Amino acid sequence: MPYPFHEIEPKWQTYWDDHKTFRTEDYSGKPKVFILDMYPYPSGAGLHVGHPEGYTATDILCRYKRMKGFNVLHPIGWDAFGLPAERFAMQTNIHPRITTERNINTFRRQIKMLGLSYDWDREVDTTDPDYYKWTQWIFLKIYNSWYDYRVNKARPVDELVKEFEAVGCSKIDCSLYCGDDHCCFTADGWKQMNRIEQHNVLKNFRLCYIAEIPVNWCEGLGTVLANEEVAEWTEKGYTVERRPMKQWMMRITAYAERLLEDGKELDWPASTVEQQTNWIGRSEGAEIDFPVSGTDAKIRVFTTRPDTVFGATYMVLAPEHPLVETLTTAEQRKAVDDYRNQAKLKSELERGIETDKTGVFTGGYAVNPATKQNIPIWIADYVLMGYGTGAIMAVPGHDERDWEFARKFSLPIVEVVAGGNVQEAAFSNNENGVAVNSSNDEVSLNGLSVADAKKKIIEWLSEKGIGKGKVQFKLRDWLFSRQRYWGEPIPIIHLEDGTLKALSENELPLRLPDLQKFQPSGTTESPLALATDWVNIVDKETGLKGRRETNTMPQWAGSCWYYLRYLDPKNDNEIFSKEKEKYWMPVDLYVGGSEHAVLHLMYARFWHKVLYDLGYVSTKEPFMKLRHQGIILGENSKKMSKSLGNVVNPDDVVKEYGADALRMFEMFMGPLEEMKPWSTRGVEGVFRFLNRVWRLYVDDAGNLDPDIKDVPPSADVERVYHATVKKVGDDIERLSFNTAIAQMMIFVNEVMKSETKPRQVLEPFIKVLSPFAPHIAEELWQKMGHTVTLAYESWPSFDPAKLEETTVEVVLQVNGKVRSKISVAKDTSEHDLETLTLADENVRRHIDGKKIAKKIVVKNKLVNIVVK
RNA sequence: GCCAAAGUGGCGGAAUUGGUAGACGCGCUGGACUCAAAAUCCAGUCCGGCUUACACCGGGUGAGGGUUCGAGUCCCUCCUUUGGUACCA
């Protein structure tokens, strides 16, 4: 008969619930630790076996830390806005609120079934108006802030207005905001502007703004997607097209440098930090203006190799570049128009697949500012409008792409860095090269290293006002709006005079209106556009008619700050109390899937930094230590999927083997971070172990085994016990749960072998087991005669002296090969070891008649005799 | 193509600092208990050779090379797998 997990698991879950065993006190005298799980999206399919993996790992750590005397914050909640619920609503007209609630209830039941020690009084739900009120509040904070590059932080727009009133924009580098410096104004100039004019100046500064840009429109989903999201949905078979649309953007680019810099200090998986680094894509170089021949226009390019400017023999603009229109000559008009139309039809993806270079000549020429020569201007789709300035100076001698293009269209190739053969291939990997053919009347780079040449040419360009050093990022601003119903409404009103008006804080939450139908509006607007009563309003302050923003926030919004709401989840007056934030933050350990490496984890860091700048949080970074749990594959080592029929349902596993067995198996499978296949046999293995544990303590009648007595343990049992306490503790700290479980198995095997059942080791062993298998542990603890939960019992200590064996096995090697093993007293001297080795029969066989060249003796470990 | 991580028995994996490779579990083989089965318990299990047996010998951590008394662990080259990225100027 297997042990009665069916009875004891619900029993203890009820006990923990009734006693609020895991409720966390703020400001207890104990040291704090904040251990966070990535909260789930409560899908209709229920929990899958991937969820318990990360959740059990953190649960074990939390239960261990409680026993070690820590005040542990370990909350859970629901990332419940999202597309699946809305798509279901489109098909059924059942309100997503209803399906969401149903799914949350399922998830909550399943999570409780696993015995996870969350503080359920801190549960959050992103779709709850009491929660999204604060998501909207943060949106307003971001909207009402601007990034002050002088002090490198976000500041309230109010302060900017005060500065404008005092000194105009004289102290601000406007080019960082509106992109040109012709609009500058004095204090008087500011005061003379009307409301609309002032509004239009400020919108260039806000961290949140509306822009008309080419976005990723997904017809199938009826919404736009952020660049970061495109891959996910195209993989699922949706098509995404580029389309210019007015969308809300967040100026995450202002934080590029800090996201990069602060990321270096985090205890995160290196690959995750690197993914973010790559996504941010910092490169140093220069912006250079190339005058267009015969006009006043200039083409601005970004290059990382300003030192090669003398080798720029032509220019290339992206087909969408605004100057193409004016540059194109009559003869080239048709070819250019054809090419541009072709390029428009091609998606980014198609552009990427084609490696063959294409392009057409515009007929226009620019002047290379270094050589003063006329160089032709082409358009080609290998230049992307979205990066840099959408235009390049082409240096075919030292850039592979330019070289290919020049070859194909017979454009001149000039060597400006010596060391390669530019007629045969671009010499681009030339950081050790020396500049040549690079001089004019004013400046010469010849003979300089690449690094020095860069420095010198940037100086010259700056002096002449034709260029300057520049750091360019691949990161773009975050496309923040979605054409959906089931998301947080954006608390903004579009007034009839064309201005935007943000709601004030006391108007929050701006609730979603109830809809009867959830189909797309038929235009590119969200279904909210059809809720006319909700959408159309009259602004009380100005009397102007207005229309509410019909876009909603992306799913990431709620998860950008949920960890903060856990600190003070019921606070109606403020987002969270500052004192509580100071006490609990930062998150000490965050565990979740690596699929969020650049999305959630970067957006959350961004919001956190804005809140930090504005003084609402006290740490620069939210998540100090991050670990990813690996994906669990199906039994056939393939990704779990319905179509392959290899999906494992945690409900079934718990029904058959119990939650403790499921938890233990998921931890025993292998290292937390690795991908690993499911194995039903493996579950049975740990289930067998739990049954052995049960039989160790409980007799056939279900009572505490009378053989458990106050008898001294054997030397072996005692040693293994102390080793187990040490190893399990150490392994939990290292999140190395598989080896901790192996050690517990060794302990149980050892006690089973022994004649006696000494209470003095068996009782504390229950505590060691309890983080992993809390239900069976509580039950055994009770059978031992205890009346309250063991959750706050202190973790057993071990005696280092007891760990040490009095005799050790020493390996005897000849030429590095093991020839014999001897058992000697611990700390036998090196001299004695050597003597013993040379006397060993088997060693002698291998050294007799040979010359001993060297003897290596490592105390308590080995002796190696080297012979020739 | 580029970047990163990883390759260990029949399988999942262990070896934390360069020092006994294969802990622990699964599976398999044999045995005990049983009318029988399940469950449980005991023994064995990297591959090969030799042996009645104890033992002993050879090989072995993706491949090849190197450093070292000694390498799964460090270095070089290559192969494979997984993840990320893809004309980013």
Coordinates of C-alpha atoms in Angstrom, one line a residue, chain A residues 289-813:
Chain A
D289 CA 26.7 65.5 -43.2
F290 CA 27.2 65.0 -46.9
P291 CA 26.0 68.1 -48.9
V292 CA 23.9 67.2 -52.0
S293 CA 25.4 68.7 -55.1
G294 CA 23.6 71.6 -56.5
T295 CA 21.2 72.1 -53.6
D296 CA 21.2 73.2 -49.9
A297 CA 20.2 69.7 -48.7
K298 CA 22.4 67.6 -46.7
I299 CA 22.4 63.9 -46.2
R300 CA 23.3 62.9 -42.7
V301 CA 24.8 59.4 -42.2
F302 CA 25.9 57.4 -39.2
T303 CA 29.1 55.4 -39.4
T304 CA 31.2 53.5 -37.0
R305 CA 34.2 54.0 -39.3
P306 CA 34.5 57.8 -39.7
D307 CA 38.2 57.0 -40.3
T308 CA 37.3 55.6 -43.7
V309 CA 35.5 58.7 -44.9
F310 CA 38.1 59.2 -47.6
G311 CA 37.1 55.9 -49.0
A312 CA 33.4 56.7 -49.3
T313 CA 32.9 56.5 -53.1
Y314 CA 29.1 56.5 -53.1
M315 CA 26.1 56.9 -50.8
V316 CA 23.1 54.7 -50.3
L317 CA 19.7 55.8 -48.9
A318 CA 17.0 53.5 -47.7
P319 CA 14.2 53.4 -50.3
E320 CA 11.9 55.1 -47.7
H321 CA 14.3 58.0 -47.1
P322 CA 12.5 61.3 -47.3
L323 CA 15.2 62.9 -49.5
V324 CA 14.9 60.4 -52.2
E325 CA 12.0 62.3 -53.7
T326 CA 14.0 65.5 -54.3
L327 CA 17.2 63.8 -55.3
T328 CA 15.9 61.7 -58.1
T329 CA 16.5 63.1 -61.5
A330 CA 13.9 62.9 -64.3
E331 CA 15.8 60.2 -66.2
Q332 CA 16.0 58.0 -63.1
R333 CA 12.5 58.7 -61.9
K334 CA 10.8 55.6 -63.2
A335 CA 13.5 53.2 -62.1
V336 CA 13.5 54.8 -58.6
D337 CA 9.7 54.7 -58.3
D338 CA 9.6 51.1 -59.4
Y339 CA 12.3 50.1 -56.9
R340 CA 10.6 51.9 -54.1
N341 CA 7.3 50.3 -54.8
Q342 CA 8.9 46.9 -54.9
A343 CA 10.7 47.5 -51.6
K344 CA 7.4 48.6 -50.0
L345 CA 5.8 45.3 -50.8
K346 CA 8.6 43.3 -49.4
S347 CA 8.4 42.5 -45.7
E348 CA 11.4 42.9 -43.4
L349 CA 11.7 39.2 -43.4
E350 CA 11.8 38.9 -47.2
R351 CA 14.4 41.6 -47.3
G352 CA 16.5 39.6 -44.9
I353 CA 16.3 36.4 -46.8
E354 CA 17.6 37.9 -50.0
T355 CA 21.4 38.2 -49.8
D356 CA 21.8 39.4 -53.3
K357 CA 22.3 43.2 -53.3
T358 CA 19.8 45.3 -55.3
G359 CA 19.5 49.0 -55.8
V360 CA 19.1 51.8 -58.3
F361 CA 20.9 55.1 -59.0
T362 CA 18.9 58.2 -58.1
G363 CA 20.8 60.4 -60.6
G364 CA 21.8 62.7 -57.7
Y365 CA 25.3 63.4 -56.4
A366 CA 26.6 64.3 -53.0
V367 CA 30.0 65.8 -52.1
N368 CA 32.3 63.7 -50.0
P369 CA 33.3 66.3 -47.4
A370 CA 36.8 64.8 -47.0
T371 CA 37.8 64.3 -50.6
K372 CA 35.4 67.1 -52.0
Q373 CA 34.6 64.7 -54.8
N374 CA 31.2 64.2 -56.3
I375 CA 29.9 60.7 -55.4
P376 CA 26.7 59.1 -56.7
I377 CA 23.7 58.6 -54.5
W378 CA 21.9 55.3 -54.8
I379 CA 19.0 53.7 -53.1
A380 CA 19.1 50.1 -51.9
D381 CA 17.1 48.0 -49.5
Y382 CA 20.2 46.8 -47.7
V383 CA 20.0 50.2 -46.0
L384 CA 17.3 50.2 -43.4
M385 CA 15.3 53.3 -42.6
G386 CA 14.9 52.3 -39.0
Y387 CA 18.6 52.3 -38.0
G388 CA 20.8 55.4 -37.7
T389 CA 19.7 58.0 -40.2
G390 CA 18.5 55.7 -42.9
A391 CA 21.5 56.7 -45.1
I392 CA 25.1 55.5 -45.3
M393 CA 28.3 56.6 -46.8
A394 CA 29.5 53.5 -48.7
V395 CA 33.1 52.5 -48.2
P396 CA 33.4 49.5 -50.4
G397 CA 37.1 49.0 -49.6
H398 CA 36.3 48.3 -45.9
D399 CA 32.8 47.0 -45.6
E400 CA 31.6 43.7 -47.0
R401 CA 28.1 44.9 -47.9
D402 CA 29.3 48.0 -49.7
W403 CA 32.0 46.0 -51.4
E404 CA 29.5 43.5 -52.8
F405 CA 27.2 46.3 -53.9
A406 CA 30.1 48.2 -55.5
R407 CA 31.2 45.1 -57.4
K408 CA 27.7 44.4 -58.7
F409 CA 27.2 48.0 -59.9
S410 CA 30.8 48.7 -60.9
L411 CA 31.3 51.5 -58.4
P412 CA 34.9 52.5 -57.5
I413 CA 36.7 50.8 -54.6
V414 CA 39.4 52.8 -52.9
E415 CA 41.8 51.5 -50.2
V416 CA 42.1 53.8 -47.2
V417 CA 43.4 51.3 -44.7
A418 CA 46.5 49.4 -45.7
G419 CA 46.9 45.7 -45.1
G420 CA 44.4 43.8 -47.3
N421 CA 43.7 43.6 -51.0
V422 CA 40.5 45.6 -51.5
Q423 CA 40.2 44.5 -55.1
E424 CA 39.7 41.0 -54.0
A425 CA 37.7 41.5 -50.8
A426 CA 36.6 44.1 -48.4
F427 CA 39.3 44.6 -45.8
S428 CA 37.0 45.3 -42.9
N429 CA 38.5 43.3 -40.0
N430 CA 41.3 45.8 -39.9
E431 CA 41.6 47.2 -36.4
N432 CA 45.3 46.9 -36.7
G433 CA 45.5 48.5 -40.1
V434 CA 47.1 51.9 -41.0
A435 CA 45.3 54.7 -42.7
V436 CA 46.4 55.5 -46.3
N437 CA 45.1 57.7 -49.1
S438 CA 43.4 59.8 -46.5
S439 CA 44.4 63.4 -46.7
N440 CA 43.2 66.8 -48.0
D441 CA 44.5 70.3 -47.5
E442 CA 43.4 70.5 -43.9
V443 CA 43.7 67.1 -42.4
S444 CA 45.7 63.9 -42.9
L445 CA 45.1 60.5 -41.4
N446 CA 47.8 58.7 -43.2
G447 CA 50.0 56.6 -41.0
L448 CA 47.6 56.6 -38.1
S449 CA 46.1 53.5 -36.5
V450 CA 42.3 53.0 -36.9
A451 CA 41.7 54.3 -33.4
D452 CA 43.8 57.4 -33.7
A453 CA 42.4 58.1 -37.2
K454 CA 38.8 58.0 -35.8
K455 CA 39.7 60.4 -33.1
K456 CA 41.5 62.8 -35.5
I457 CA 38.8 62.8 -38.1
I458 CA 36.0 63.4 -35.6
E459 CA 37.9 66.4 -34.3
W460 CA 38.2 67.8 -37.8
L461 CA 34.6 67.1 -38.6
S462 CA 33.5 68.8 -35.4
E463 CA 35.7 71.8 -36.1
K464 CA 34.3 72.2 -39.6
G465 CA 30.7 71.7 -38.3
I466 CA 30.1 68.8 -40.7
G467 CA 29.9 66.0 -38.2
K468 CA 30.4 64.9 -34.6
G469 CA 31.0 61.8 -32.6
K470 CA 27.8 59.9 -31.8
V471 CA 26.7 56.8 -30.0
Q472 CA 24.0 55.0 -31.8
F473 CA 21.6 52.3 -30.4
K474 CA 19.7 49.6 -32.2
L475 CA 17.1 49.8 -29.5
R476 CA 14.0 51.7 -30.7
D477 CA 11.3 53.3 -28.6
W478 CA 8.7 50.9 -27.2
L479 CA 5.5 50.7 -29.2
F480 CA 3.1 50.8 -26.3
S481 CA -0.5 50.8 -27.7
R482 CA -2.6 47.8 -28.8
Q483 CA -5.9 47.7 -30.7
R484 CA -7.5 45.5 -28.1
Y485 CA -10.3 45.6 -25.6
W486 CA -8.9 43.4 -22.9
G487 CA -6.1 45.6 -21.6
E488 CA -5.6 48.7 -19.5
P489 CA -7.3 51.8 -21.0
I490 CA -4.8 54.5 -21.6
P491 CA -6.0 57.5 -19.5
I492 CA -5.8 60.1 -22.2
I493 CA -8.4 62.3 -23.9
H494 CA -8.0 63.6 -27.5
L495 CA -9.6 67.1 -27.4
E496 CA -11.1 68.5 -30.5
D497 CA -8.4 71.2 -30.8
G498 CA -5.9 68.5 -31.4
T499 CA -4.3 68.5 -28.0
L500 CA -4.1 65.6 -25.6
K501 CA -5.3 65.8 -22.1
A502 CA -4.1 63.3 -19.4
L503 CA -6.6 62.3 -16.7
S504 CA -5.7 63.5 -13.3
E505 CA -4.9 60.9 -10.6
N506 CA -8.2 61.2 -8.8
E507 CA -10.0 60.2 -12.0
L508 CA -8.4 56.8 -11.9
P509 CA -9.1 54.0 -12.4
L510 CA -10.4 54.6 -15.9
R511 CA -12.5 51.5 -16.1
L512 CA -13.1 49.5 -19.2
P513 CA -16.7 49.9 -20.4
D514 CA -18.8 46.8 -20.6
L515 CA -19.2 45.6 -24.2
Q516 CA -21.7 43.2 -25.6
K517 CA -19.5 42.4 -28.6
F518 CA -15.8 42.0 -28.8
Q519 CA -15.2 41.9 -32.6
P520 CA -12.7 44.3 -34.0
S521 CA -14.2 47.7 -34.8
G522 CA -13.8 47.2 -38.5
T523 CA -11.2 49.9 -38.8
T524 CA -7.8 49.6 -37.2
E525 CA -9.2 50.9 -33.9
S526 CA -9.8 48.7 -31.0
P527 CA -13.4 47.5 -30.1
L528 CA -13.4 50.3 -27.6
A529 CA -14.2 52.7 -30.4
L530 CA -17.6 51.2 -30.6
A531 CA -18.4 52.1 -27.0
T532 CA -19.6 55.5 -28.0
D533 CA -20.9 56.5 -24.6
W534 CA -17.6 55.8 -23.1
V535 CA -15.5 57.3 -25.9
N536 CA -17.2 60.6 -26.4
I537 CA -16.9 63.1 -23.6
V538 CA -16.9 66.8 -22.9
D539 CA -14.0 68.2 -21.0
K540 CA -15.3 70.0 -18.0
E541 CA -12.3 72.3 -17.6
T542 CA -12.2 73.6 -21.2
G543 CA -15.6 72.8 -22.4
L544 CA -14.0 71.2 -25.4
K545 CA -15.4 68.0 -26.9
G546 CA -13.1 65.0 -26.6
R547 CA -12.6 61.4 -27.5
R548 CA -11.0 58.9 -25.1
E549 CA -8.0 57.0 -26.3
T550 CA -9.3 53.8 -27.7
N551 CA -6.0 51.9 -27.7
T552 CA -5.1 49.9 -24.6
M553 CA -1.8 49.0 -23.1
P554 CA 0.2 45.9 -24.0
Q555 CA 0.2 42.9 -21.8
W556 CA 3.6 43.8 -20.6
A557 CA 2.3 46.9 -18.8
G558 CA 0.8 45.1 -15.8
S559 CA 3.9 42.9 -15.4
C560 CA 6.3 45.9 -15.5
W561 CA 5.6 46.6 -11.8
Y562 CA 3.5 43.8 -10.2
Y563 CA 6.4 42.9 -7.9
L564 CA 6.0 46.3 -6.3
R565 CA 2.3 45.9 -5.6
Y566 CA 3.0 42.7 -3.7
L567 CA 4.7 44.9 -1.1
D568 CA 1.4 46.7 -0.2
P569 CA -1.3 45.1 -2.3
K570 CA -4.3 46.6 -0.5
N571 CA -3.2 50.2 -0.3
D572 CA -5.9 52.5 -1.7
N573 CA -4.1 55.7 -1.1
E574 CA -0.8 55.1 -2.8
I575 CA 0.8 52.7 -5.1
F576 CA 2.7 51.2 -2.2
S577 CA 4.1 52.7 1.0
K578 CA 7.6 54.0 0.7
E579 CA 8.6 52.4 4.0
K580 CA 7.5 49.0 2.8
E581 CA 9.3 49.5 -0.5
K582 CA 12.5 50.3 1.4
Y583 CA 12.1 47.3 3.7
W584 CA 11.5 44.7 1.0
M585 CA 13.2 45.8 -2.2
P586 CA 15.1 44.7 -4.2
V587 CA 13.9 41.3 -5.2
D588 CA 16.6 38.9 -4.0
L589 CA 15.8 36.1 -6.4
Y590 CA 13.6 36.1 -9.5
V591 CA 12.8 32.8 -11.2
G592 CA 11.1 32.5 -14.6
G593 CA 11.4 31.5 -18.2
S594 CA 14.1 32.7 -20.5
E595 CA 11.6 33.6 -23.1
H596 CA 11.2 36.9 -21.2
A597 CA 14.9 37.8 -21.5
V598 CA 14.4 40.9 -23.6
L599 CA 10.7 41.6 -23.3
H600 CA 9.3 41.6 -19.8
L601 CA 12.7 41.9 -18.2
M602 CA 13.8 44.9 -20.1
Y603 CA 10.4 46.7 -19.9
A604 CA 10.3 46.1 -16.2
R605 CA 13.8 47.5 -15.7
F606 CA 12.8 50.5 -17.7
W607 CA 9.7 51.3 -15.7
H608 CA 11.7 50.7 -12.5
K609 CA 14.3 53.2 -13.5
V610 CA 11.7 55.8 -14.3
L611 CA 10.1 55.2 -10.8
Y612 CA 13.6 55.4 -9.3
D613 CA 14.3 58.8 -11.0
L614 CA 11.0 60.1 -9.8
G615 CA 11.8 59.0 -6.3
Y616 CA 9.2 56.2 -5.8
V617 CA 11.6 53.3 -5.5
S618 CA 14.9 53.2 -3.7
T619 CA 16.9 50.8 -5.9
K620 CA 18.3 51.3 -9.4
E621 CA 17.4 47.8 -10.4
P622 CA 14.4 45.6 -9.4
F623 CA 15.8 42.1 -9.7
M624 CA 19.3 41.4 -8.2
K625 CA 19.5 37.7 -9.0
L626 CA 17.7 36.0 -11.8
R627 CA 17.5 32.4 -12.8
H628 CA 15.6 30.7 -15.6
Q629 CA 14.0 27.3 -15.3
G630 CA 14.6 25.0 -18.2
I631 CA 11.9 23.7 -20.5
I632 CA 10.4 20.3 -19.6
L633 CA 10.1 18.2 -22.8
G634 CA 7.6 15.4 -23.3
E635 CA 8.5 11.8 -22.6
N636 CA 9.8 11.5 -26.1
S637 CA 12.2 14.4 -25.7
K638 CA 10.1 16.5 -27.9
K639 CA 8.5 19.8 -27.0
M640 CA 5.2 19.1 -25.3
S641 CA 2.3 19.8 -27.6
K642 CA -1.3 18.7 -28.0
S643 CA -0.6 17.6 -31.5
L644 CA 2.2 15.3 -30.4
G645 CA 0.0 14.0 -27.6
N646 CA 2.9 14.2 -25.1
V647 CA 1.5 16.8 -22.7
V648 CA 1.6 16.0 -19.1
N649 CA -1.1 17.4 -16.9
P650 CA -0.1 18.1 -13.3
D651 CA -3.6 17.2 -12.1
D652 CA -3.1 13.7 -13.3
V653 CA 0.3 13.3 -11.7
V654 CA -0.9 14.6 -8.4
K655 CA -3.9 12.3 -8.5
E656 CA -1.7 9.3 -9.0
Y657 CA 1.5 10.1 -7.0
G658 CA 0.7 13.2 -5.0
A659 CA 2.0 16.7 -5.0
D660 CA 5.1 15.8 -3.0
A661 CA 6.2 13.3 -5.6
L662 CA 5.5 15.7 -8.4
R663 CA 7.5 18.4 -6.7
M664 CA 10.4 16.1 -5.9
F665 CA 10.5 14.6 -9.3
E666 CA 10.6 18.0 -11.0
M667 CA 13.5 18.9 -8.8
F668 CA 15.3 15.5 -9.2
M669 CA 15.2 15.5 -13.1
G670 CA 18.3 17.6 -13.4
P671 CA 19.7 21.1 -13.0
L672 CA 17.0 23.7 -12.7
E673 CA 18.2 25.7 -15.7
E674 CA 18.6 22.9 -18.2
M675 CA 16.0 21.5 -20.7
K676 CA 15.0 18.0 -19.7
P677 CA 12.5 15.3 -20.7
W678 CA 9.6 14.1 -18.6
S679 CA 9.7 10.6 -17.3
T680 CA 6.8 8.7 -15.7
R681 CA 9.3 6.1 -14.4
G682 CA 11.2 8.9 -12.8
V683 CA 8.1 10.1 -10.9
E684 CA 7.6 6.5 -9.7
G685 CA 11.2 6.5 -8.5
V686 CA 10.8 9.5 -6.2
F687 CA 7.4 8.2 -5.2
R688 CA 9.1 5.0 -4.1
F689 CA 11.5 7.1 -2.1
L690 CA 8.7 8.9 -0.3
N691 CA 7.1 5.5 0.5
R692 CA 10.4 4.4 1.9
V693 CA 10.5 7.5 4.1
W694 CA 7.0 6.8 5.2
R695 CA 7.7 3.2 6.2
L696 CA 10.8 4.4 8.0
Y697 CA 8.6 6.4 10.4
V698 CA 5.2 4.8 10.3
D699 CA 4.1 1.2 11.1
D700 CA 1.5 -0.8 9.3
A701 CA -1.2 0.5 11.7
G702 CA -0.4 4.1 10.7
N703 CA 1.2 5.0 14.0
L704 CA 4.7 6.2 14.7
D705 CA 7.0 3.2 14.4
P706 CA 7.8 2.1 18.0
D707 CA 11.3 1.2 16.9
I708 CA 12.0 4.9 16.8
K709 CA 13.7 5.3 20.1
D710 CA 16.3 7.4 21.9
V711 CA 19.2 5.1 20.9
P712 CA 22.5 6.4 19.7
P713 CA 23.0 6.2 15.9
S714 CA 25.7 4.1 14.5
A715 CA 28.8 5.9 13.5
D716 CA 27.9 5.6 9.8
V717 CA 24.4 6.8 10.3
E718 CA 25.6 9.7 12.3
R719 CA 28.2 10.7 9.8
V720 CA 25.8 10.5 6.9
Y721 CA 23.2 12.5 8.8
H722 CA 25.5 15.4 9.4
A723 CA 26.7 15.2 5.8
T724 CA 23.1 15.3 4.7
V725 CA 22.2 18.3 6.8
K726 CA 25.2 20.1 5.4
K727 CA 24.8 19.1 1.8
V728 CA 21.1 19.7 1.5
G729 CA 21.5 23.2 3.0
D730 CA 24.4 24.1 0.7
D731 CA 22.6 22.7 -2.3
I732 CA 19.4 24.6 -1.7
E733 CA 21.4 27.8 -1.5
R734 CA 23.0 26.9 -4.8
L735 CA 19.6 26.0 -6.3
S736 CA 21.1 22.5 -6.9
F737 CA 18.0 20.6 -5.9
N738 CA 18.8 17.3 -7.7
T739 CA 21.9 16.6 -5.8
A740 CA 20.2 17.6 -2.5
I741 CA 17.6 14.9 -3.2
A742 CA 20.3 12.4 -4.0
Q743 CA 21.9 13.0 -0.6
M744 CA 18.5 12.5 1.2
M745 CA 18.2 9.2 -0.6
I746 CA 21.7 8.2 0.5
F747 CA 20.7 9.1 4.1
V748 CA 17.5 7.0 4.0
N749 CA 19.3 4.1 2.4
E750 CA 21.9 4.2 5.2
V751 CA 19.3 4.3 8.0
M752 CA 17.3 1.5 6.4
K753 CA 20.5 -0.6 6.5
S754 CA 21.0 0.1 10.1
E755 CA 19.5 -2.0 13.0
T756 CA 18.2 0.9 14.9
K757 CA 16.0 3.9 14.3
P758 CA 17.5 6.7 16.4
R759 CA 15.1 9.5 17.1
Q760 CA 17.9 11.9 17.4
V761 CA 18.6 11.9 13.7
L762 CA 15.2 10.8 12.3
E763 CA 13.3 13.7 13.9
P764 CA 15.5 16.5 12.5
F765 CA 15.7 14.7 9.1
I766 CA 12.0 15.5 8.7
K767 CA 12.9 19.2 8.7
V768 CA 15.5 18.6 6.1
L769 CA 13.0 16.9 3.9
S770 CA 10.2 19.4 4.5
P771 CA 11.1 22.1 1.9
F772 CA 10.9 19.5 -0.8
A773 CA 8.0 17.4 0.4
P774 CA 6.2 19.6 2.8
H775 CA 3.0 17.5 3.2
I776 CA 4.5 14.2 4.2
A777 CA 7.0 16.1 6.4
E778 CA 4.2 17.9 8.3
E779 CA 2.4 14.6 8.8
L780 CA 5.5 12.9 10.1
W781 CA 6.3 15.8 12.3
Q782 CA 2.8 15.6 13.8
K783 CA 3.2 11.8 14.3
M784 CA 6.4 12.6 16.2
G785 CA 4.2 14.4 18.7
H786 CA 4.3 18.0 17.6
T787 CA 1.2 20.0 17.5
V788 CA 2.0 22.9 15.2
T789 CA 3.5 23.3 11.7
L790 CA 7.2 22.7 11.2
A791 CA 7.4 25.7 8.8
Y792 CA 9.1 27.9 11.4
E793 CA 11.1 25.3 13.2
S794 CA 14.8 26.0 13.0
W795 CA 16.9 24.3 10.3
P796 CA 19.1 21.5 12.0
S797 CA 22.7 22.3 12.5
F798 CA 25.5 19.9 11.7
D799 CA 28.7 19.2 13.5
P800 CA 31.6 19.5 11.1
A801 CA 33.7 17.2 13.3
K802 CA 31.2 14.5 12.8
L803 CA 31.5 14.8 9.0
E804 CA 35.1 13.7 9.1
E805 CA 35.9 10.1 8.6
T806 CA 38.6 8.7 10.9
T807 CA 39.9 6.5 8.2
V808 CA 40.3 7.6 4.6
E809 CA 40.9 5.7 1.4
V810 CA 44.1 6.8 -0.3
V811 CA 44.6 6.0 -4.0
L812 CA 47.9 4.7 -5.0
Q813 CA 48.9 5.5 -8.6

